[in-house]
PDB file of C-alpha atoms in Angstrom:
ATOM      1  CA  MET A   6     -44.970 -79.523  32.785  1.00  0.00           C
ATOM      2  CA  MET A   7     -42.463 -80.304  35.546  1.00  0.00           C
ATOM      3  CA  GLN A   8     -39.967 -77.623  36.575  1.00  0.00           C
ATOM      4  CA  LYS A   9     -37.188 -78.564  38.989  1.00  0.00           C
ATOM      5  CA  GLY A  10     -35.098 -75.405  39.148  1.00  0.00           C
ATOM      6  CA  ARG A  11     -36.292 -71.891  39.849  1.00  0.00           C
ATOM      7  CA  ALA A  12     -36.853 -70.085  36.550  1.00  0.00           C
ATOM      8  CA  PRO A  13     -37.095 -66.303  36.054  1.00  0.00           C
ATOM      9  CA  PHE A  14     -40.441 -64.911  34.891  1.00  0.00           C
ATOM     10  CA  PHE A  15     -42.075 -68.308  35.271  1.00  0.00           C
ATOM     11  CA  LYS A  16     -45.601 -66.885  35.236  1.00  0.00           C
ATOM     12  CA  ASP A  17     -44.780 -65.025  32.009  1.00  0.00           C
ATOM     13  CA  ARG A  18     -43.415 -68.229  30.504  1.00  0.00           C
ATOM     14  CA  SER A  19     -46.590 -70.065  31.480  1.00  0.00           C
ATOM     15  CA  VAL A  20     -48.760 -67.573  29.611  1.00  0.00           C
ATOM     16  CA  PHE A  21     -46.418 -67.789  26.629  1.00  0.00           C
ATOM     17  CA  TYR A  22     -46.583 -71.600  26.595  1.00  0.00           C
ATOM     18  CA  VAL A  23     -50.384 -71.715  26.429  1.00  0.00           C
ATOM     19  CA  THR A  24     -50.404 -69.605  23.278  1.00  0.00           C
ATOM     20  CA  PHE A  25     -49.131 -72.602  21.305  1.00  0.00           C
ATOM     21  CA  PRO A  26     -52.026 -75.046  21.935  1.00  0.00           C
ATOM     22  CA  ILE A  27     -54.422 -72.134  21.410  1.00  0.00           C
ATOM     23  CA  ARG A  28     -52.975 -71.162  18.019  1.00  0.00           C
ATOM     24  CA  GLU A  29     -52.694 -74.793  16.923  1.00  0.00           C
ATOM     25  CA  GLN A  30     -56.483 -75.088  17.129  1.00  0.00           C
ATOM     26  CA  ALA A  31     -56.909 -72.753  14.163  1.00  0.00           C
ATOM     27  CA  PRO A  32     -57.755 -74.924  11.134  1.00  0.00           C
ATOM     28  CA  LYS A  33     -57.161 -74.109   7.523  1.00  0.00           C
ATOM     29  CA  GLY A  34     -60.120 -72.466   5.829  1.00  0.00           C
ATOM     30  CA  ASP A  35     -63.172 -71.027   7.507  1.00  0.00           C
ATOM     31  CA  TRP A  36     -63.292 -70.884  11.303  1.00  0.00           C
ATOM     32  CA  LEU A  37     -65.547 -69.199  13.854  1.00  0.00           C
ATOM     33  CA  PHE A  38     -62.873 -69.010  16.607  1.00  0.00           C
ATOM     34  CA  GLU A  39     -64.532 -71.570  18.870  1.00  0.00           C
ATOM     35  CA  LEU A  40     -61.777 -72.949  21.116  1.00  0.00           C
ATOM     36  CA  ASP A  41     -61.365 -76.181  23.037  1.00  0.00           C
ATOM     37  CA  PRO A  42     -60.394 -75.773  26.713  1.00  0.00           C
ATOM     38  CA  VAL A  43     -56.677 -75.420  27.479  1.00  0.00           C
ATOM     39  CA  TYR A  44     -55.221 -76.450  30.843  1.00  0.00           C
ATOM     40  CA  PHE A  45     -51.683 -75.582  31.892  1.00  0.00           C
ATOM     41  CA  VAL A  46     -50.500 -77.734  34.811  1.00  0.00           C
ATOM     42  CA  ALA A  47     -47.113 -76.945  36.365  1.00  0.00           C
ATOM     43  CA  ILE A  48     -45.524 -79.211  38.986  1.00  0.00           C
ATOM     44  CA  LEU A  49     -42.824 -77.099  40.625  1.00  0.00           C
ATOM     45  CA  ASP A  50     -39.904 -78.190  42.786  1.00  0.00           C
ATOM     46  CA  PHE A  51     -39.661 -74.670  44.193  1.00  0.00           C
ATOM     47  CA  VAL A  52     -41.919 -71.938  45.594  1.00  0.00           C
ATOM     48  CA  PHE A  53     -42.408 -69.023  43.211  1.00  0.00           C
ATOM     49  CA  ASP A  54     -44.884 -67.097  45.376  1.00  0.00           C
ATOM     50  CA  GLU A  55     -42.747 -65.734  48.201  1.00  0.00           C
ATOM     51  CA  ALA A  56     -45.353 -63.521  49.897  1.00  0.00           C
ATOM     52  CA  GLU A  57     -46.752 -65.338  52.918  1.00  0.00           C
ATOM     53  CA  GLU A  58     -50.390 -64.836  51.899  1.00  0.00           C
ATOM     54  CA  MET A  59     -49.617 -66.426  48.500  1.00  0.00           C
ATOM     55  CA  ARG A  60     -47.718 -69.452  49.850  1.00  0.00           C
ATOM     56  CA  LYS A  61     -50.371 -71.927  48.776  1.00  0.00           C
ATOM     57  CA  PHE A  62     -49.460 -75.426  47.734  1.00  0.00           C
ATOM     58  CA  ARG A  63     -52.060 -75.366  44.954  1.00  0.00           C
ATOM     59  CA  ARG A  64     -52.912 -72.298  42.876  1.00  0.00           C
ATOM     60  CA  ASP A  65     -55.884 -72.502  40.465  1.00  0.00           C
ATOM     61  CA  ILE A  66     -56.051 -69.526  38.109  1.00  0.00           C
ATOM     62  CA  ALA A  67     -58.754 -68.598  35.599  1.00  0.00           C
ATOM     63  CA  LEU A  68     -59.849 -65.410  33.809  1.00  0.00           C
ATOM     64  CA  ARG A  69     -62.265 -63.493  36.062  1.00  0.00           C
ATOM     65  CA  ASP A  70     -63.781 -60.015  35.975  1.00  0.00           C
ATOM     66  CA  GLN A  71     -63.514 -57.217  38.547  1.00  0.00           C
ATOM     67  CA  ASP A  72     -66.196 -58.862  40.708  1.00  0.00           C
ATOM     68  CA  GLY A  73     -64.487 -62.243  40.747  1.00  0.00           C
ATOM     69  CA  GLU A  74     -66.977 -63.807  38.340  1.00  0.00           C
ATOM     70  CA  LEU A  75     -65.627 -66.302  35.835  1.00  0.00           C
ATOM     71  CA  PHE A  76     -65.209 -64.492  32.506  1.00  0.00           C
ATOM     72  CA  PHE A  77     -63.766 -67.287  30.315  1.00  0.00           C
ATOM     73  CA  ASP A  78     -63.979 -70.972  31.232  1.00  0.00           C
ATOM     74  CA  LYS A  79     -61.646 -72.407  28.583  1.00  0.00           C
ATOM     75  CA  LEU A  80     -58.267 -71.280  29.914  1.00  0.00           C
ATOM     76  CA  HIS A  81     -56.994 -72.595  33.239  1.00  0.00           C
ATOM     77  CA  PHE A  82     -53.633 -72.560  35.016  1.00  0.00           C
ATOM     78  CA  LYS A  83     -52.812 -74.934  37.867  1.00  0.00           C
ATOM     79  CA  PHE A  84     -49.564 -74.566  39.808  1.00  0.00           C
ATOM     80  CA  LEU A  85     -48.462 -77.163  42.370  1.00  0.00           C
ATOM     81  CA  GLN A  86     -45.649 -75.893  44.614  1.00  0.00           C
ATOM     82  CA  MET A  87     -44.329 -79.256  45.795  1.00  0.00           C
ATOM     83  CA  PRO A  88     -42.161 -77.975  48.698  1.00  0.00           C
ATOM     84  CA  LEU A  89     -45.410 -76.874  50.357  1.00  0.00           C
ATOM     85  CA  PHE A  90     -46.877 -80.402  50.169  1.00  0.00           C
ATOM     86  CA  THR A  91     -45.833 -81.956  53.480  1.00  0.00           C
ATOM     87  CA  LYS A  92     -48.202 -84.888  53.994  1.00  0.00           C
ATOM     88  CA  GLN A  93     -46.715 -88.191  55.152  1.00  0.00           C
ATOM     89  CA  GLU A  94     -47.835 -91.709  54.204  1.00  0.00           C
ATOM     90  CA  HIS A  95     -50.389 -92.004  57.017  1.00  0.00           C
ATOM     91  CA  GLU A  96     -51.969 -88.692  55.967  1.00  0.00           C
ATOM     92  CA  LEU A  97     -52.744 -89.631  52.351  1.00  0.00           C
ATOM     93  CA  ASP A  98     -56.538 -89.596  52.214  1.00  0.00           C
ATOM     94  CA  THR A  99     -57.306 -89.219  48.507  1.00  0.00           C
ATOM     95  CA  ARG A 100     -55.966 -90.446  45.167  1.00  0.00           C
ATOM     96  CA  PHE A 101     -54.781 -86.876  44.537  1.00  0.00           C
ATOM     97  CA  ASP A 102     -52.762 -86.987  47.780  1.00  0.00           C
ATOM     98  CA  LYS A 103     -51.194 -90.265  46.698  1.00  0.00           C
ATOM     99  CA  TRP A 104     -50.163 -88.879  43.308  1.00  0.00           C
ATOM    100  CA  LEU A 105     -48.583 -85.830  44.930  1.00  0.00           C
ATOM    101  CA  TYR A 106     -46.704 -87.996  47.419  1.00  0.00           C
ATOM    102  CA  PHE A 107     -45.566 -90.251  44.567  1.00  0.00           C
ATOM    103  CA  LEU A 108     -44.292 -87.339  42.451  1.00  0.00           C
ATOM    104  CA  LYS A 109     -42.545 -85.599  45.322  1.00  0.00           C
ATOM    105  CA  ASN A 110     -40.738 -88.676  46.662  1.00  0.00           C
ATOM    106  CA  LEU A 111     -40.209 -90.704  43.497  1.00  0.00           C
ATOM    107  CA  GLU A 112     -36.443 -90.112  43.374  1.00  0.00           C
ATOM    108  CA  ASP A 113     -36.055 -91.516  46.897  1.00  0.00           C
ATOM    109  CA  PHE A 114     -38.112 -94.675  46.384  1.00  0.00           C
ATOM    110  CA  GLU A 115     -36.160 -97.934  46.300  1.00  0.00           C
ATOM    111  CA  HIS A 116     -39.470 -99.744  46.043  1.00  0.00           C
ATOM    112  CA  ILE A 117     -43.122 -98.725  45.987  1.00  0.00           C
ATOM    113  CA  PRO A 118     -44.540 -98.032  49.482  1.00  0.00           C
ATOM    114  CA  ALA A 119     -47.398-100.268  50.556  1.00  0.00           C
ATOM    115  CA  ILE A 120     -49.906 -97.419  50.400  1.00  0.00           C
ATOM    116  CA  LEU A 121     -49.048 -96.920  46.701  1.00  0.00           C
ATOM    117  CA  ASP A 122     -49.044-100.608  45.815  1.00  0.00           C
ATOM    118  CA  GLU A 123     -51.668-100.257  43.091  1.00  0.00           C
ATOM    119  CA  PRO A 124     -51.406-101.056  39.353  1.00  0.00           C
ATOM    120  CA  ILE A 125     -51.453 -97.395  38.280  1.00  0.00           C
ATOM    121  CA  PHE A 126     -48.540 -96.458  40.565  1.00  0.00           C
ATOM    122  CA  GLN A 127     -46.632 -99.637  39.695  1.00  0.00           C
ATOM    123  CA  LYS A 128     -46.893 -98.675  36.029  1.00  0.00           C
ATOM    124  CA  ALA A 129     -45.787 -95.095  36.759  1.00  0.00           C
ATOM    125  CA  PHE A 130     -42.845 -96.347  38.837  1.00  0.00           C
ATOM    126  CA  HIS A 131     -41.772 -98.701  36.043  1.00  0.00           C
ATOM    127  CA  THR A 132     -42.060 -95.889  33.467  1.00  0.00           C
ATOM    128  CA  ALA A 133     -39.905 -93.638  35.642  1.00  0.00           C
ATOM    129  CA  GLU A 134     -37.287 -96.376  36.006  1.00  0.00           C
ATOM    130  CA  LEU A 135     -37.086 -96.758  32.225  1.00  0.00           C
ATOM    131  CA  ALA A 136     -36.788 -93.000  31.738  1.00  0.00           C
ATOM    132  CA  ASN A 137     -33.838 -92.970  34.152  1.00  0.00           C
ATOM    133  CA  LEU A 138     -31.832 -95.591  32.244  1.00  0.00           C
ATOM    134  CA  ASN A 139     -28.804 -94.519  30.245  1.00  0.00           C
ATOM    135  CA  HIS A 140     -28.402 -95.605  26.611  1.00  0.00           C
ATOM    136  CA  ASP A 141     -26.555 -98.864  27.375  1.00  0.00           C
ATOM    137  CA  GLN A 142     -28.936 -99.798  30.166  1.00  0.00           C
ATOM    138  CA  TYR A 143     -31.961 -99.175  27.954  1.00  0.00           C
ATOM    139  CA  GLU A 144     -30.500-101.307  25.164  1.00  0.00           C
ATOM    140  CA  ALA A 145     -29.891-104.099  27.677  1.00  0.00           C
ATOM    141  CA  TYR A 146     -33.478-103.753  28.920  1.00  0.00           C
ATOM    142  CA  GLU A 147     -34.867-103.976  25.377  1.00  0.00           C
ATOM    143  CA  LYS A 148     -32.731-107.051  24.708  1.00  0.00           C
ATOM    144  CA  ASN A 149     -33.953-108.731  27.899  1.00  0.00           C
ATOM    145  CA  LEU A 150     -37.526-107.828  27.005  1.00  0.00           C
ATOM    146  CA  LEU A 151     -37.096-109.300  23.529  1.00  0.00           C
ATOM    147  CA  ASP A 152     -35.581-112.442  25.059  1.00  0.00           C
ATOM    148  CA  HIS A 153     -38.522-112.624  27.450  1.00  0.00           C
ATOM    149  CA  TRP A 154     -41.030-112.380  24.595  1.00  0.00           C
ATOM    150  CA  THR A 155     -39.119-114.988  22.617  1.00  0.00           C
ATOM    151  CA  ILE A 156     -39.041-117.374  25.557  1.00  0.00           C
ATOM    152  CA  LYS A 157     -42.731-116.806  26.259  1.00  0.00           C
ATOM    153  CA  ALA A 158     -43.506-117.648  22.639  1.00  0.00           C
ATOM    154  CA  THR A 159     -41.316-120.737  22.925  1.00  0.00           C
ATOM    155  CA  MET A 160     -43.129-121.695  26.124  1.00  0.00           C
ATOM    156  CA  VAL A 161     -46.464-121.535  24.330  1.00  0.00           C
ATOM    157  CA  ALA A 162     -45.115-123.721  21.541  1.00  0.00           C
ATOM    158  CA  ILE A 163     -43.670-126.235  24.009  1.00  0.00           C
ATOM    159  CA  GLU A 164     -46.895-126.218  25.986  1.00  0.00           C
ATOM    160  CA  ASN A 165     -48.812-127.067  22.830  1.00  0.00           C
ATOM    161  CA  GLU A 166     -46.334-129.858  22.115  1.00  0.00           C
ATOM    162  CA  SER A 167     -46.643-131.019  25.711  1.00  0.00           C
ATOM    163  CA  LYS A 168     -50.406-131.143  25.383  1.00  0.00           C
ATOM    164  CA  ALA A 169     -50.047-133.347  22.340  1.00  0.00           C
ATOM    165  CA  LYS A 170     -47.481-135.484  24.156  1.00  0.00           C
ATOM    166  CA  GLY A 171     -49.739-135.683  27.182  1.00  0.00           C
ATOM    167  CA  ARG A 172     -52.648-136.801  25.071  1.00  0.00           C
ATOM    168  CA  GLU A 173     -50.497-139.458  23.439  1.00  0.00           C
ATOM    169  CA  GLU A 174     -49.105-140.723  26.740  1.00  0.00           C
ATOM    170  CA  GLY A 175     -52.508-140.578  28.321  1.00  0.00           C
ATOM    171  CA  LEU A 176     -54.024-142.680  25.591  1.00  0.00           C
ATOM    172  CA  ARG A 177     -51.167-145.151  25.790  1.00  0.00           C
ATOM    173  CA  GLU A 178     -51.392-145.467  29.573  1.00  0.00           C
ATOM    174  CA  GLY A 179     -55.140-145.516  29.333  1.00  0.00           C
ATOM    175  CA  ARG A 180     -55.029-148.836  27.558  1.00  0.00           C
ATOM    176  CA  VAL A 181     -53.572-150.325  30.734  1.00  0.00           C
ATOM    177  CA  GLU A 182     -54.878-148.174  33.602  1.00  0.00           C
ATOM    178  CA  GLY A 183     -58.000-146.692  32.130  1.00  0.00           C
ATOM    179  CA  ARG A 184     -58.392-144.166  29.338  1.00  0.00           C
ATOM    180  CA  ALA A 185     -59.640-141.211  31.423  1.00  0.00           C
ATOM    181  CA  GLU A 186     -57.071-141.434  34.228  1.00  0.00           C
ATOM    182  CA  GLY A 187     -54.151-142.004  31.896  1.00  0.00           C
ATOM    183  CA  HIS A 188     -55.095-139.108  29.625  1.00  0.00           C
ATOM    184  CA  ALA A 189     -55.323-136.643  32.519  1.00  0.00           C
ATOM    185  CA  GLU A 190     -52.049-137.691  34.155  1.00  0.00           C
ATOM    186  CA  GLY A 191     -50.125-137.781  30.895  1.00  0.00           C
ATOM    187  CA  HIS A 192     -51.445-134.407  29.828  1.00  0.00           C
ATOM    188  CA  ALA A 193     -50.516-132.752  33.136  1.00  0.00           C
ATOM    189  CA  LYS A 194     -47.090-134.391  33.328  1.00  0.00           C
ATOM    190  CA  GLY A 195     -46.169-133.424  29.779  1.00  0.00           C
ATOM    191  CA  ARG A 196     -47.263-129.829  30.229  1.00  0.00           C
ATOM    192  CA  LEU A 197     -45.376-129.463  33.532  1.00  0.00           C
ATOM    193  CA  GLU A 198     -42.172-130.902  32.075  1.00  0.00           C
ATOM    194  CA  GLY A 199     -42.392-128.474  29.172  1.00  0.00           C
ATOM    195  CA  GLU A 200     -42.845-125.465  31.447  1.00  0.00           C
ATOM    196  CA  ILE A 201     -39.910-126.540  33.626  1.00  0.00           C
ATOM    197  CA  ALA A 202     -37.675-126.900  30.564  1.00  0.00           C
ATOM    198  CA  VAL A 203     -38.548-123.433  29.282  1.00  0.00           C
ATOM    199  CA  LEU A 204     -38.045-121.761  32.661  1.00  0.00           C
ATOM    200  CA  ARG A 205     -34.740-123.604  33.139  1.00  0.00           C
ATOM    201  CA  ARG A 206     -33.394-122.184  29.856  1.00  0.00           C
ATOM    202  CA  GLN A 207     -34.681-118.740  30.785  1.00  0.00           C
ATOM    203  CA  LEU A 208     -32.939-118.853  34.182  1.00  0.00           C
ATOM    204  CA  ILE A 209     -29.634-119.954  32.684  1.00  0.00           C
ATOM    205  CA  ARG A 210     -29.788-117.151  30.138  1.00  0.00           C
ATOM    206  CA  ARG A 211     -30.654-114.597  32.839  1.00  0.00           C
ATOM    207  CA  PHE A 212     -28.245-115.706  35.594  1.00  0.00           C
ATOM    208  CA  ASP A 213     -25.646-117.774  33.631  1.00  0.00           C
ATOM    209  CA  ASP A 214     -25.695-120.668  36.080  1.00  0.00           C
ATOM    210  CA  LEU A 215     -28.248-122.890  37.785  1.00  0.00           C
ATOM    211  CA  PRO A 216     -27.052-124.413  41.098  1.00  0.00           C
ATOM    212  CA  ASP A 217     -28.354-127.733  42.369  1.00  0.00           C
ATOM    213  CA  TRP A 218     -30.672-126.151  44.922  1.00  0.00           C
ATOM    214  CA  ALA A 219     -32.357-124.114  42.189  1.00  0.00           C
ATOM    215  CA  GLU A 220     -32.743-127.205  39.995  1.00  0.00           C
ATOM    216  CA  THR A 221     -34.385-128.977  42.916  1.00  0.00           C
ATOM    217  CA  ARG A 222     -36.810-126.094  43.416  1.00  0.00           C
ATOM    218  CA  LEU A 223     -37.704-126.235  39.719  1.00  0.00           C
ATOM    219  CA  VAL A 224     -38.381-129.951  39.673  1.00  0.00           C
ATOM    220  CA  GLU A 225     -40.498-129.808  42.824  1.00  0.00           C
ATOM    221  CA  ALA A 226     -42.540-126.751  41.764  1.00  0.00           C
ATOM    222  CA  ASN A 227     -46.143-126.860  40.629  1.00  0.00           C
ATOM    223  CA  GLU A 228     -47.645-125.027  37.647  1.00  0.00           C
ATOM    224  CA  SER A 229     -48.756-122.062  39.724  1.00  0.00           C
ATOM    225  CA  GLN A 230     -45.284-121.463  41.167  1.00  0.00           C
ATOM    226  CA  LEU A 231     -43.637-121.827  37.757  1.00  0.00           C
ATOM    227  CA  ALA A 232     -45.970-119.186  36.347  1.00  0.00           C
ATOM    228  CA  ILE A 233     -45.121-116.762  39.182  1.00  0.00           C
ATOM    229  CA  TRP A 234     -41.372-117.187  38.650  1.00  0.00           C
ATOM    230  CA  SER A 235     -41.754-116.695  34.897  1.00  0.00           C
ATOM    231  CA  GLU A 236     -43.595-113.403  35.429  1.00  0.00           C
ATOM    232  CA  HIS A 237     -40.937-112.026  37.810  1.00  0.00           C
ATOM    233  CA  ILE A 238     -37.751-113.247  36.163  1.00  0.00           C
ATOM    234  CA  LEU A 239     -36.892-109.934  34.462  1.00  0.00           C
ATOM    235  CA  ASP A 240     -37.312-107.949  37.670  1.00  0.00           C
ATOM    236  CA  ALA A 241     -35.362-110.292  39.947  1.00  0.00           C
ATOM    237  CA  VAL A 242     -31.852-109.212  40.944  1.00  0.00           C
ATOM    238  CA  SER A 243     -30.743-112.746  41.844  1.00  0.00           C
ATOM    239  CA  LEU A 244     -31.852-116.368  41.801  1.00  0.00           C
ATOM    240  CA  THR A 245     -32.384-116.282  45.547  1.00  0.00           C
ATOM    241  CA  ALA A 246     -34.627-113.236  45.276  1.00  0.00           C
ATOM    242  CA  LEU A 247     -36.647-114.828  42.470  1.00  0.00           C
ATOM    243  CA  PHE A 248     -37.294-118.054  44.360  1.00  0.00           C
ATOM    244  CA  GLU A 249     -38.450-116.080  47.383  1.00  0.00           C
ATOM    245  CA  VAL A 250     -41.372-114.664  45.375  1.00  0.00           C
TER     246      VAL A 250
END
């Protein structure tokens, strides 16, 4: 769980919370009381252990006897007191460090720092952005996502049509210039024209207008560049930003 504000009797609450997953393990009918392990992980935006000797960033708690020997290995508490985590970007040595830095500074990120530019953190950042949207913003996001899927499906259909068109043009040109060369050129030209047409419609729907300079960039682009723009169109804040990708 994540706890932002200081809560009274937080340790008591933690013990209370773990009773639920423990009790839920009891099946109907016969049972021998064998439990699966339960881990309670609390990420705290405050320090609940005020005594100096207890001011540890990470507290791992388990049931131990009077000699400190582990008594029960299926119940564990882990408390992370985030104000006590003070590492900076250049000090992040492990994946655990990176996750802690990500969680502590997420609200301040305008973009993902280079040291966290990995698929797992990109996904987490995107998930956090979605969770922070209000109702209207989330509806707009879902609509844009649906439009994106629709356009992608249309692109596939047009690409298939373009392939057929390319084959036809290639065969026709092949009668004059040579079957192999004509087929290849016609196929590539038809496919590229189809991808440009789909992306053009997608850009107009996303940004309402397509200036001449953008049209020129489209016409002069190759397949690789068109694919990159298509992948980033939902994330781009402007046409200029998109074409800089």
